[in-house]
XYZ file of C-alpha atoms in Angstrom:
686
model
C 123.652 2.805 -20.513
C 121.962 1.452 -17.397
C 125.237 -0.108 -16.168
C 127.083 3.183 -16.558
C 124.457 5.010 -14.501
C 124.758 2.453 -11.730
C 128.543 2.831 -11.653
C 128.410 6.593 -11.388
C 126.214 6.328 -8.297
C 128.896 4.315 -6.367
C 131.451 7.149 -6.094
C 132.900 8.561 -2.785
C 130.395 10.890 -1.095
C 131.435 14.516 -0.608
C 129.983 16.591 2.224
C 129.793 20.333 1.717
C 128.857 22.603 4.615
C 127.566 26.142 4.079
C 126.967 28.775 6.672
C 123.665 30.657 6.620
C 122.194 29.034 3.459
C 119.652 31.177 1.567
C 117.708 28.288 0.080
C 115.880 25.222 1.255
C 116.909 21.704 0.460
C 114.428 19.385 -1.231
C 115.044 15.689 -1.040
C 114.567 13.885 -4.368
C 113.933 10.198 -4.210
C 115.052 8.556 -7.418
C 116.850 9.841 -10.474
C 113.687 10.682 -12.494
C 111.534 12.173 -9.791
C 112.192 15.746 -10.864
C 111.138 15.020 -14.422
C 107.780 13.457 -13.717
C 104.849 15.265 -15.437
C 102.975 17.700 -13.277
C 99.306 16.939 -12.811
C 96.961 19.343 -14.582
C 94.870 19.936 -11.501
C 97.910 20.816 -9.386
C 97.939 24.411 -8.258
C 94.165 24.971 -8.747
C 91.872 25.470 -5.844
C 88.099 25.403 -5.614
C 87.743 29.183 -6.005
C 89.677 29.239 -9.314
C 87.634 26.374 -10.705
C 84.441 28.192 -9.720
C 85.493 31.433 -11.460
C 86.551 29.483 -14.539
C 83.145 27.834 -14.729
C 81.443 31.202 -14.215
C 83.421 32.665 -17.141
C 82.450 29.786 -19.413
C 78.817 30.172 -18.393
C 78.969 33.926 -19.065
C 80.238 33.341 -22.612
C 77.589 30.698 -23.206
C 74.819 32.992 -21.934
C 76.137 35.795 -24.168
C 76.011 33.576 -27.246
C 72.511 32.365 -26.380
C 71.358 35.954 -25.783
C 72.793 37.111 -29.112
C 71.131 34.231 -30.935
C 67.818 34.891 -29.165
C 68.000 38.600 -30.060
C 68.629 37.845 -33.722
C 65.850 35.241 -33.758
C 63.446 37.633 -32.021
C 64.223 40.410 -34.504
C 63.734 38.024 -37.418
C 60.435 36.778 -36.022
C 59.307 40.368 -35.504
C 60.151 41.188 -39.107
C 58.272 38.091 -40.283
C 55.249 39.076 -38.219
C 55.353 42.586 -39.647
C 55.487 41.236 -43.187
C 52.783 38.591 -42.729
C 50.246 40.454 -40.573
C 50.640 44.165 -41.328
C 50.016 43.832 -45.067
C 46.590 45.388 -45.571
C 46.011 46.215 -49.204
C 49.271 44.616 -50.315
C 48.289 40.955 -50.601
C 45.997 41.493 -53.554
C 48.572 43.564 -55.420
C 51.398 41.093 -54.791
C 49.240 38.190 -55.940
C 48.278 40.137 -59.027
C 51.931 40.827 -59.827
C 53.054 37.242 -59.090
C 54.705 35.747 -62.160
C 56.182 32.390 -62.942
C 53.389 30.282 -61.440
C 54.699 27.122 -63.092
C 58.139 27.619 -61.536
C 56.546 28.357 -58.175
C 54.517 25.139 -58.385
C 57.623 23.094 -59.185
C 59.484 24.570 -56.215
C 56.522 23.810 -53.923
C 56.496 20.175 -55.084
C 60.206 19.885 -54.251
C 59.605 21.442 -50.840
C 56.703 19.169 -49.890
C 58.590 16.084 -51.065
C 61.670 17.117 -49.089
C 59.658 17.659 -45.907
C 58.030 14.237 -46.210
C 61.351 12.517 -46.844
C 62.997 14.429 -43.989
C 60.374 13.314 -41.465
C 60.629 9.732 -42.684
C 64.426 9.642 -42.562
C 64.555 11.218 -39.099
C 62.386 8.374 -37.835
C 64.597 5.897 -39.658
C 67.705 7.506 -38.167
C 66.290 7.146 -34.663
C 65.749 3.450 -35.397
C 69.497 3.099 -35.952
C 69.399 2.521 -39.710
C 72.196 4.895 -40.666
C 72.380 6.386 -44.114
C 75.835 5.169 -45.071
C 75.427 1.383 -45.160
C 71.996 0.432 -43.845
C 71.529 -3.091 -42.639
C 69.201 -4.699 -45.103
C 67.312 -7.796 -44.079
C 63.970 -9.307 -44.912
C 61.610 -8.409 -42.085
C 58.507 -10.258 -41.032
C 55.316 -8.878 -42.545
C 53.491 -8.931 -39.229
C 56.179 -6.878 -37.499
C 55.423 -3.128 -37.595
C 59.110 -2.193 -37.322
C 59.888 -4.687 -40.061
C 57.272 -3.091 -42.312
C 58.830 0.320 -41.815
C 62.220 -1.143 -42.521
C 60.827 -2.693 -45.691
C 59.535 0.707 -46.848
C 62.910 2.249 -46.122
C 64.765 -0.396 -48.114
C 62.334 0.082 -51.013
C 62.962 3.833 -50.874
C 66.732 3.264 -50.991
C 66.408 1.013 -54.021
C 64.045 3.410 -55.821
C 66.335 6.340 -54.995
C 69.424 4.591 -56.288
C 67.864 3.226 -59.485
C 65.475 5.959 -60.630
C 66.220 9.282 -58.886
C 70.003 9.347 -58.575
C 70.927 8.684 -62.258
C 68.986 11.611 -63.798
C 70.146 13.904 -60.975
C 73.741 12.881 -61.562
C 73.407 13.498 -65.298
C 71.815 16.927 -64.774
C 74.381 17.907 -62.140
C 77.273 16.885 -64.422
C 75.765 18.920 -67.262
C 75.415 21.970 -65.000
C 78.957 21.517 -63.684
C 80.293 21.523 -67.270
C 78.378 24.760 -67.963
C 79.671 26.179 -64.690
C 83.267 25.419 -65.645
C 82.841 26.914 -69.140
C 81.400 30.104 -67.694
C 84.194 30.217 -65.087
C 86.810 29.950 -67.847
C 85.101 32.819 -69.678
C 85.280 34.952 -66.533
C 88.952 34.133 -66.066
C 89.738 35.045 -69.680
C 87.934 38.379 -69.248
C 89.881 39.084 -66.045
C 93.153 38.223 -67.770
C 92.212 40.586 -70.608
C 91.528 43.357 -68.091
C 94.883 42.706 -66.431
C 96.584 42.886 -69.835
C 94.877 46.224 -70.565
C 96.134 47.611 -67.258
C 99.614 46.186 -67.744
C 100.003 47.473 -71.323
C 98.009 50.647 -70.611
C 95.743 50.030 -73.564
C 93.127 52.740 -73.930
C 91.406 54.653 -76.736
C 93.409 57.649 -77.900
C 92.569 60.946 -79.529
C 95.064 62.230 -82.069
C 95.816 65.791 -81.009
C 93.064 68.238 -80.086
C 90.159 67.316 -82.329
C 88.229 70.456 -81.383
C 91.051 72.941 -81.882
C 91.510 74.999 -85.079
C 94.004 77.661 -86.036
C 91.357 80.220 -86.945
C 90.145 81.768 -83.709
C 87.048 83.310 -85.304
C 85.955 79.953 -86.670
C 86.709 77.968 -83.538
C 83.019 77.189 -82.957
C 82.781 75.557 -86.363
C 85.138 72.793 -85.213
C 82.442 71.600 -82.795
C 80.006 69.302 -84.603
C 76.246 69.615 -84.184
C 75.159 67.476 -81.219
C 71.653 66.495 -80.175
C 71.136 65.541 -76.512
C 68.085 63.476 -75.564
C 66.685 62.929 -72.058
C 63.902 60.325 -72.179
C 61.844 60.196 -68.989
C 58.565 58.840 -67.674
C 57.110 59.973 -64.334
C 60.559 60.908 -63.056
C 59.469 63.269 -60.294
C 62.510 62.646 -58.102
C 65.282 63.192 -60.667
C 64.008 65.336 -63.555
C 65.297 68.613 -62.133
C 68.888 67.572 -61.420
C 69.153 65.702 -64.722
C 67.974 68.639 -66.837
C 70.184 70.971 -64.828
C 73.297 68.830 -65.391
C 72.696 68.451 -69.140
C 72.017 72.161 -69.598
C 75.446 72.948 -68.110
C 77.379 70.889 -70.651
C 80.266 72.925 -72.020
C 79.499 73.130 -75.756
C 78.702 76.039 -78.096
C 75.042 76.820 -77.610
C 74.356 77.268 -81.296
C 75.659 73.752 -81.964
C 73.753 71.964 -79.210
C 70.076 71.066 -78.897
C 68.559 69.383 -75.845
C 65.380 67.343 -76.204
C 63.433 66.495 -73.041
C 61.303 63.533 -74.132
C 58.535 63.272 -71.565
C 56.331 60.171 -71.522
C 54.773 60.914 -68.134
C 51.104 60.110 -67.656
C 50.890 62.241 -64.509
C 49.821 65.782 -65.377
C 51.452 67.254 -62.286
C 54.835 65.795 -63.316
C 54.352 67.051 -66.876
C 53.745 70.529 -65.454
C 56.904 70.414 -63.356
C 59.067 69.296 -66.290
C 57.591 71.934 -68.611
C 58.363 74.661 -66.094
C 61.945 73.401 -65.627
C 62.503 73.372 -69.391
C 61.063 76.867 -69.717
C 63.372 78.122 -66.961
C 66.488 76.943 -68.788
C 65.164 78.119 -72.140
C 64.807 81.631 -70.773
C 68.457 81.440 -69.685
C 69.477 81.029 -73.310
C 69.789 77.226 -73.452
C 68.594 75.623 -76.688
C 66.178 73.145 -75.080
C 62.852 71.662 -76.236
C 60.083 69.920 -74.310
C 58.465 67.124 -76.303
C 55.450 65.061 -75.285
C 53.906 62.182 -77.263
C 50.162 61.910 -77.559
C 50.415 58.232 -78.538
C 52.695 56.585 -75.967
C 53.611 53.252 -77.550
C 56.852 51.297 -77.526
C 58.076 52.587 -74.161
C 61.563 54.135 -74.342
C 62.243 52.831 -77.872
C 59.052 54.436 -79.140
C 59.931 57.683 -77.384
C 63.400 57.841 -78.974
C 62.080 56.794 -82.385
C 59.472 59.549 -82.304
C 62.101 62.150 -81.353
C 64.451 61.102 -84.177
C 61.666 61.608 -86.716
C 61.690 65.393 -86.245
C 62.768 67.371 -89.316
C 65.483 69.355 -87.530
C 67.367 66.164 -86.519
C 68.883 65.967 -90.026
C 71.032 69.010 -89.163
C 72.813 67.134 -86.374
C 75.663 64.643 -86.662
C 75.704 63.031 -83.221
C 73.166 62.259 -80.506
C 73.957 61.812 -76.802
C 71.435 59.959 -74.633
C 71.008 60.311 -70.870
C 68.373 58.610 -68.749
C 66.519 60.774 -66.268
C 68.779 60.004 -63.287
C 72.089 60.622 -65.105
C 74.134 63.730 -64.381
C 76.967 64.221 -66.909
C 79.903 66.478 -66.134
C 80.158 69.715 -68.130
C 83.076 68.360 -70.200
C 81.299 65.147 -71.205
C 80.980 65.985 -74.905
C 84.543 67.287 -75.072
C 85.757 63.949 -73.703
C 83.695 61.732 -76.028
C 82.917 63.470 -79.340
C 86.604 63.896 -80.405
C 86.922 60.096 -80.780
C 84.708 60.311 -83.874
C 87.088 62.595 -85.760
C 88.994 60.836 -88.566
C 87.282 57.576 -87.535
C 84.364 57.102 -89.965
C 83.746 53.477 -88.863
C 83.081 54.488 -85.261
C 79.377 54.406 -84.408
C 79.260 54.620 -80.588
C 81.307 56.024 -77.715
C 80.126 54.630 -74.372
C 81.027 56.190 -71.012
C 81.104 54.459 -67.646
C 78.542 54.825 -64.891
C 79.387 56.053 -61.387
C 76.891 55.768 -58.563
C 76.050 58.467 -56.054
C 74.289 56.025 -53.700
C 76.561 52.984 -53.902
C 77.056 52.956 -50.100
C 73.436 53.633 -49.181
C 72.658 50.089 -48.003
C 73.733 46.469 -48.475
C 71.737 46.112 -51.702
C 73.417 49.091 -53.364
C 76.862 47.826 -52.336
C 76.204 44.424 -53.893
C 74.939 46.075 -57.084
C 78.050 48.214 -57.247
C 80.222 45.076 -57.166
C 78.326 43.615 -60.117
C 78.315 46.783 -62.205
C 81.979 47.566 -61.538
C 82.871 44.156 -62.965
C 80.530 44.780 -65.915
C 82.200 48.068 -66.869
C 85.776 47.514 -65.731
C 86.119 43.987 -67.112
C 83.394 42.965 -69.560
C 82.857 46.182 -71.507
C 86.448 47.379 -71.363
C 87.831 44.038 -72.621
C 85.205 43.632 -75.342
C 85.676 47.225 -76.430
C 89.470 46.945 -76.568
C 89.730 43.586 -78.359
C 86.416 43.239 -80.259
C 85.222 46.842 -80.794
C 81.794 45.600 -79.702
C 79.716 45.457 -76.532
C 76.095 45.954 -75.607
C 75.008 49.593 -75.529
C 73.957 50.514 -71.994
C 71.036 52.642 -73.158
C 72.440 55.856 -71.670
C 75.651 57.854 -71.122
C 76.697 57.220 -74.715
C 77.132 59.225 -77.938
C 75.904 57.758 -81.227
C 76.719 58.781 -84.765
C 73.251 59.451 -86.169
C 74.269 57.912 -89.498
C 75.017 54.619 -87.690
C 71.555 54.646 -86.104
C 69.818 55.309 -89.405
C 71.757 52.716 -91.400
C 71.122 50.093 -88.718
C 67.355 50.555 -88.849
C 66.852 53.045 -86.035
C 65.104 52.369 -82.752
C 62.776 49.353 -82.830
C 59.975 48.585 -80.384
C 60.130 44.798 -80.683
C 61.878 44.118 -77.327
C 62.364 45.732 -73.922
C 66.131 46.009 -74.545
C 66.166 48.515 -77.390
C 69.737 49.510 -76.478
C 71.082 45.978 -76.998
C 68.964 45.627 -80.126
C 70.465 48.655 -81.871
C 73.967 47.667 -80.731
C 73.686 44.188 -82.291
C 72.266 45.543 -85.552
C 74.966 48.221 -85.768
C 77.654 45.592 -85.161
C 76.215 43.435 -87.949
C 76.448 46.467 -90.251
C 80.169 46.880 -89.531
C 80.124 49.798 -87.061
C 82.715 49.851 -84.271
C 82.278 50.823 -80.627
C 84.623 52.446 -78.094
C 84.289 52.176 -74.324
C 85.878 55.074 -72.420
C 86.536 53.878 -68.880
C 87.920 57.241 -67.742
C 84.727 59.191 -68.480
C 82.178 58.647 -65.718
C 78.583 59.821 -65.495
C 76.841 59.997 -62.122
C 73.614 58.039 -61.693
C 71.708 55.887 -59.207
C 71.259 52.200 -58.508
C 67.917 50.959 -57.130
C 67.743 51.162 -53.353
C 64.770 48.835 -52.868
C 64.693 45.157 -53.711
C 61.382 45.517 -55.559
C 62.838 48.072 -57.982
C 66.027 46.042 -58.441
C 64.055 42.850 -59.067
C 61.937 44.468 -61.784
C 65.036 45.946 -63.406
C 66.784 42.561 -63.471
C 63.697 40.890 -64.916
C 63.741 43.307 -67.850
C 67.516 42.995 -68.308
C 67.341 39.175 -68.513
C 64.085 38.619 -70.406
C 64.830 41.162 -73.134
C 68.077 39.537 -74.369
C 66.298 36.213 -74.883
C 63.569 37.987 -76.874
C 66.246 39.641 -78.953
C 68.141 36.386 -79.481
C 65.072 34.735 -81.006
C 64.509 37.710 -83.313
C 68.047 38.463 -84.484
C 69.481 34.930 -84.775
C 68.562 34.658 -88.501
C 70.082 38.102 -89.162
C 73.309 37.058 -87.398
C 73.589 33.897 -89.482
C 72.939 35.818 -92.745
C 75.260 38.725 -91.925
C 78.586 39.327 -93.685
C 80.687 39.645 -90.534
C 83.484 37.131 -89.922
C 82.639 33.656 -88.547
C 84.471 34.276 -85.263
C 82.399 37.438 -84.693
C 79.243 35.423 -85.339
C 80.473 32.823 -82.863
C 81.179 35.509 -80.276
C 77.665 36.944 -80.673
C 75.835 33.623 -80.525
C 77.931 31.550 -78.116
C 79.360 34.135 -75.718
C 77.246 37.302 -75.911
C 73.843 35.573 -75.888
C 74.044 31.904 -74.915
C 76.806 31.832 -72.297
C 76.256 35.171 -70.547
C 72.491 35.578 -70.972
C 71.098 32.019 -70.983
C 73.589 29.556 -69.490
C 74.573 31.686 -66.482
C 71.066 32.013 -64.960
C 70.209 28.422 -65.931
C 73.072 26.636 -64.176
C 73.231 29.001 -61.172
C 69.558 28.385 -60.368
C 69.440 24.690 -61.265
C 72.737 23.700 -59.653
C 72.805 25.762 -56.457
C 69.086 26.227 -55.699
C 67.569 22.896 -56.782
C 70.147 20.134 -57.274
C 72.320 20.949 -54.248
C 69.517 20.808 -51.622
C 68.040 17.695 -53.269
C 71.393 15.881 -53.083
C 71.023 15.904 -49.303
C 68.106 13.499 -49.779
C 69.845 11.619 -52.605
C 73.426 11.069 -51.354
C 74.294 9.092 -54.490
C 74.253 12.372 -56.451
C 76.231 14.395 -53.906
C 78.151 17.352 -55.358
C 81.916 17.569 -54.734
C 83.260 20.179 -52.362
C 85.077 22.170 -55.069
C 81.766 22.776 -56.872
C 79.940 24.266 -53.899
C 82.865 25.997 -52.197
C 86.225 26.494 -53.878
C 85.306 27.570 -57.412
C 82.326 29.796 -56.402
C 84.472 31.610 -53.842
C 87.276 32.038 -56.379
C 84.869 33.364 -59.034
C 83.331 35.758 -56.514
C 86.823 36.945 -55.639
C 87.447 37.716 -59.333
C 84.136 39.581 -59.562
C 85.019 41.730 -56.582
C 88.523 42.685 -57.783
C 87.362 45.827 -59.685
C 85.890 47.090 -56.382
C 88.523 45.979 -53.823
C 87.160 48.033 -50.933
C 84.054 45.831 -50.974
C 86.054 42.673 -50.256
C 84.363 42.240 -46.804
C 81.109 41.682 -48.723
C 82.486 38.658 -50.589
C 80.297 36.065 -48.850
C 77.080 38.166 -48.912
C 77.726 38.840 -52.603
C 78.034 35.118 -53.372
C 74.870 34.253 -51.440
C 72.872 37.150 -52.906
C 73.853 36.301 -56.493
C 72.582 32.758 -55.985
C 69.372 34.215 -54.579
C 68.911 36.505 -57.582
C 69.294 33.507 -59.904
C 65.600 32.738 -59.280
C 64.502 36.067 -60.769
C 67.021 35.837 -63.602
C 66.069 32.251 -64.466
C 62.366 33.128 -64.475
C 63.042 36.175 -66.687
C 65.201 34.139 -69.057
C 62.445 31.540 -69.494
C 59.860 34.304 -70.043
C 61.931 35.924 -72.770
C 62.953 32.665 -74.438
C 59.391 31.356 -74.734
C 57.745 34.752 -75.293
C 55.631 34.690 -72.116
C 53.507 37.671 -71.167
C 55.835 39.007 -68.455
C 58.669 39.387 -70.986
C 56.930 42.415 -72.543
C 56.620 44.342 -69.277
C 58.420 47.653 -68.974
C 58.385 49.178 -65.510
C 60.412 52.338 -64.937
C 63.055 51.771 -62.254
C 62.229 53.763 -59.138
C 64.753 56.472 -58.264
C 65.439 58.267 -55.008
C 66.797 61.501 -56.498
C 70.090 61.466 -54.615
C 73.072 63.658 -55.453
C 76.687 63.555 -54.385
C 78.049 66.105 -51.910
C 79.997 67.928 -54.608
C 76.836 68.184 -56.689
C 74.928 69.660 -53.766
C 77.619 72.291 -53.168
C 77.751 73.165 -56.854
C 73.968 73.372 -56.979
C 73.957 75.789 -54.037
C 76.550 77.976 -55.742
C 74.554 77.944 -58.976
C 71.433 78.890 -57.068
C 73.157 81.913 -55.552
C 74.581 83.012 -58.893
C 71.249 82.651 -60.664
C 69.218 84.810 -58.272
C 69.767 87.950 -60.312
C 69.096 86.113 -63.556
C 65.827 84.761 -62.194
C 64.777 88.227 -61.135
C 65.432 89.500 -64.653
C 63.499 86.577 -66.117
C 60.496 87.229 -63.875
C 60.547 90.920 -64.726
C 60.381 90.117 -68.407
C 57.966 87.240 -68.088
C 54.335 87.508 -68.989
C 51.537 87.099 -66.491
C 50.732 83.618 -67.781
C 54.313 82.462 -67.116
C 54.149 83.787 -63.562
C 50.856 81.986 -62.996
C 52.352 78.746 -64.301
C 55.370 79.195 -62.021
C 53.128 79.622 -58.978
C 51.119 76.561 -59.969
C 54.372 74.621 -60.289
C 55.327 75.563 -56.729
C 51.932 74.411 -55.492
C 52.411 71.069 -57.243
C 55.831 70.652 -55.606
C 54.397 71.363 -52.165
C 51.446 69.003 -52.534
C 53.060 66.220 -54.559
C 56.751 66.593 -53.748
C 56.864 63.654 -51.344
C 55.050 60.674 -52.848
C 53.715 58.010 -50.528
C 56.000 54.984 -50.267
C 54.687 51.566 -51.166
C 54.641 48.764 -48.659
C 57.188 45.963 -48.698
C 56.112 42.796 -50.469
C 56.585 39.108 -49.817
C 58.161 37.030 -52.580
C 56.738 33.526 -52.515
C 59.303 31.746 -54.676
C 62.197 33.014 -52.554
C 60.431 32.048 -49.320
C 59.622 28.566 -50.620
C 63.221 28.039 -51.686
C 64.354 29.269 -48.263
C 62.310 26.517 -46.603
C 63.675 23.969 -49.086
C 67.282 24.953 -48.347
C 66.751 25.010 -44.581
C 65.092 21.584 -44.765
C 68.079 20.298 -46.716
C 70.446 21.776 -44.117
C 68.678 19.814 -41.380
C 68.986 16.669 -43.479
C 72.713 17.317 -43.955
C 73.177 17.197 -40.171
C 71.967 13.606 -40.119
C 74.716 12.597 -42.534
C 77.405 14.773 -40.860
C 78.165 16.924 -43.922
C 79.733 20.042 -42.428
C 80.408 22.329 -45.407
C 77.108 21.423 -47.038
C 75.282 22.283 -43.825
C 76.835 25.731 -43.472
C 76.277 26.582 -47.119
C 72.644 25.445 -47.091
C 71.996 27.216 -43.791
C 73.419 30.590 -44.864
C 71.905 30.338 -48.340
C 68.514 29.497 -46.823
C 68.711 32.461 -44.445
C 69.624 34.709 -47.405
C 66.593 33.490 -49.333
C 64.477 34.109 -46.246
C 65.687 37.704 -45.872
C 65.160 38.430 -49.557
C 61.764 36.717 -49.611
C 60.629 38.924 -46.720
C 62.071 42.005 -48.494
C 64.448 42.715 -45.614
C 67.289 43.807 -47.902
C 67.606 47.286 -49.340
C 65.427 50.291 -48.596
C 62.669 49.612 -46.094
C 59.316 51.055 -47.081
C 56.308 52.032 -45.012
């Protein structure tokens, strides 16, 4: 090749002359001169380099400013929580539960801080964590003594700390995988329901008869119960929605079961009931003198009335639920020609799901609960846990199953399990939705979750013998014990707290027990993606949802332990705080109803006695003076804050060993714990 090139260069030269050339001639020395790489600095002058450096500096200053602003805001929030808490510290300390768990977390935190300081010093000495150089130092040498302590720590860590941590982490990983498989099976079942369009069906028009004069007789007698306790914000809209249910008035009775201990609220509810009664609605106000058993005791007392025997079905709505007028017409027909059916459960829809970040994250969880869990279990097993509201029961099923019992704080799950053991079937109607609220403050949500996770463990201890003695099939017993109780109520909070909040940060100090990347990243993200599928518009909240669920595992784990071992906090029943919000369509409809009812109200007042008018005026005074209750102050949650420091300490330790994914996870999870511990998520209170 080289010889050929040399021969081609020895040809006869040709001279070409051109007049008035329009280009310049550049002399090229050598065959490859034109193809030499151009230097990177060629074509740049000092001014361009200066502007380039200015641009880089501007971006750097912007990033630093953004970080400083976020840090300043966070420090301001911390100062507000720690300093401006007059009168709150005593209450929060009084309400602090799980002191044993809090002590254990503090021990882990202190140990981690001590080890971190020690290993930072060791790292600066050049003894890297991967393969430290071990030699026998001289006793008189101070550096040698420190090295000796470090080597002893490595040996102790490898022989005594790492093995039990590895065993516990493997056990939690197995539980994690089992629960992940359960979630995938549920999602596949939901997909199959959508693909095959499986849904409960009503044969014909169950409420239609040929005889026009006797058309009302085709509607069964229905009792509607509204249990409430100090529900100042929502009592009016709830009673109003129930009283507008489209059902023959002579075949419908509404019971307002008031357990309020505030006389002003009792007065308001009485007046609201009287207003609808004077409009011709068959409604009764009922108040218990002996308020025992919380909601279960309230419902049990109402079912003991003599007139209940005339009714065939009972619909239950909590105080913040607003059913549509056609609710009974969409649910009661399922009972016709289906004598084994004991419960028809409707789905919840939330009027405040986009109020703040907390409500959005709750909506993701509850959409998966209804769309996947309850729909799949209802379609393939005819069983699921009663939600305590927005459902219609056959009264015969309640009576044969033992009625409402006051032995746990989850009376709805209790009656559902006992009815299932007696052979009754359930139907979940995903198309029928009832408007309600989700808690807007973290304090209210935390108390609700504590009750929802301690009660099932109480119930499991009490009903396990009954499940084993029941006559249902073995696979139904296995579903109740292994899936319904153990896997979804006990194992889930146990492994999520132990694996992601305790073991993972501790593995940064015990590298021998390090968790694989697929455990802390791939599978959790995939499971979170499955959880968010029923609410696809909330996909941007995938990462906050994953971090927040791990944060809530502390409350759920503590509640599970309380219920399992019958601790005092497992018997607490605190009514979930409501905001009294309504959807826009409800507000418009309420305004139209108000205009239409002006004449009716005038007629009522004309026919009312003087005592009724006095009571009405007193009711207005109560609304003016007590209509806007004072908000409570935000609290500080010590366990969450302590875990935040533990996770952030572990993230610093991960930097020393150059573990990138672990660092980011621990950092973001620690910040999430910090925000939740300072009550900076959800509704901000005064």
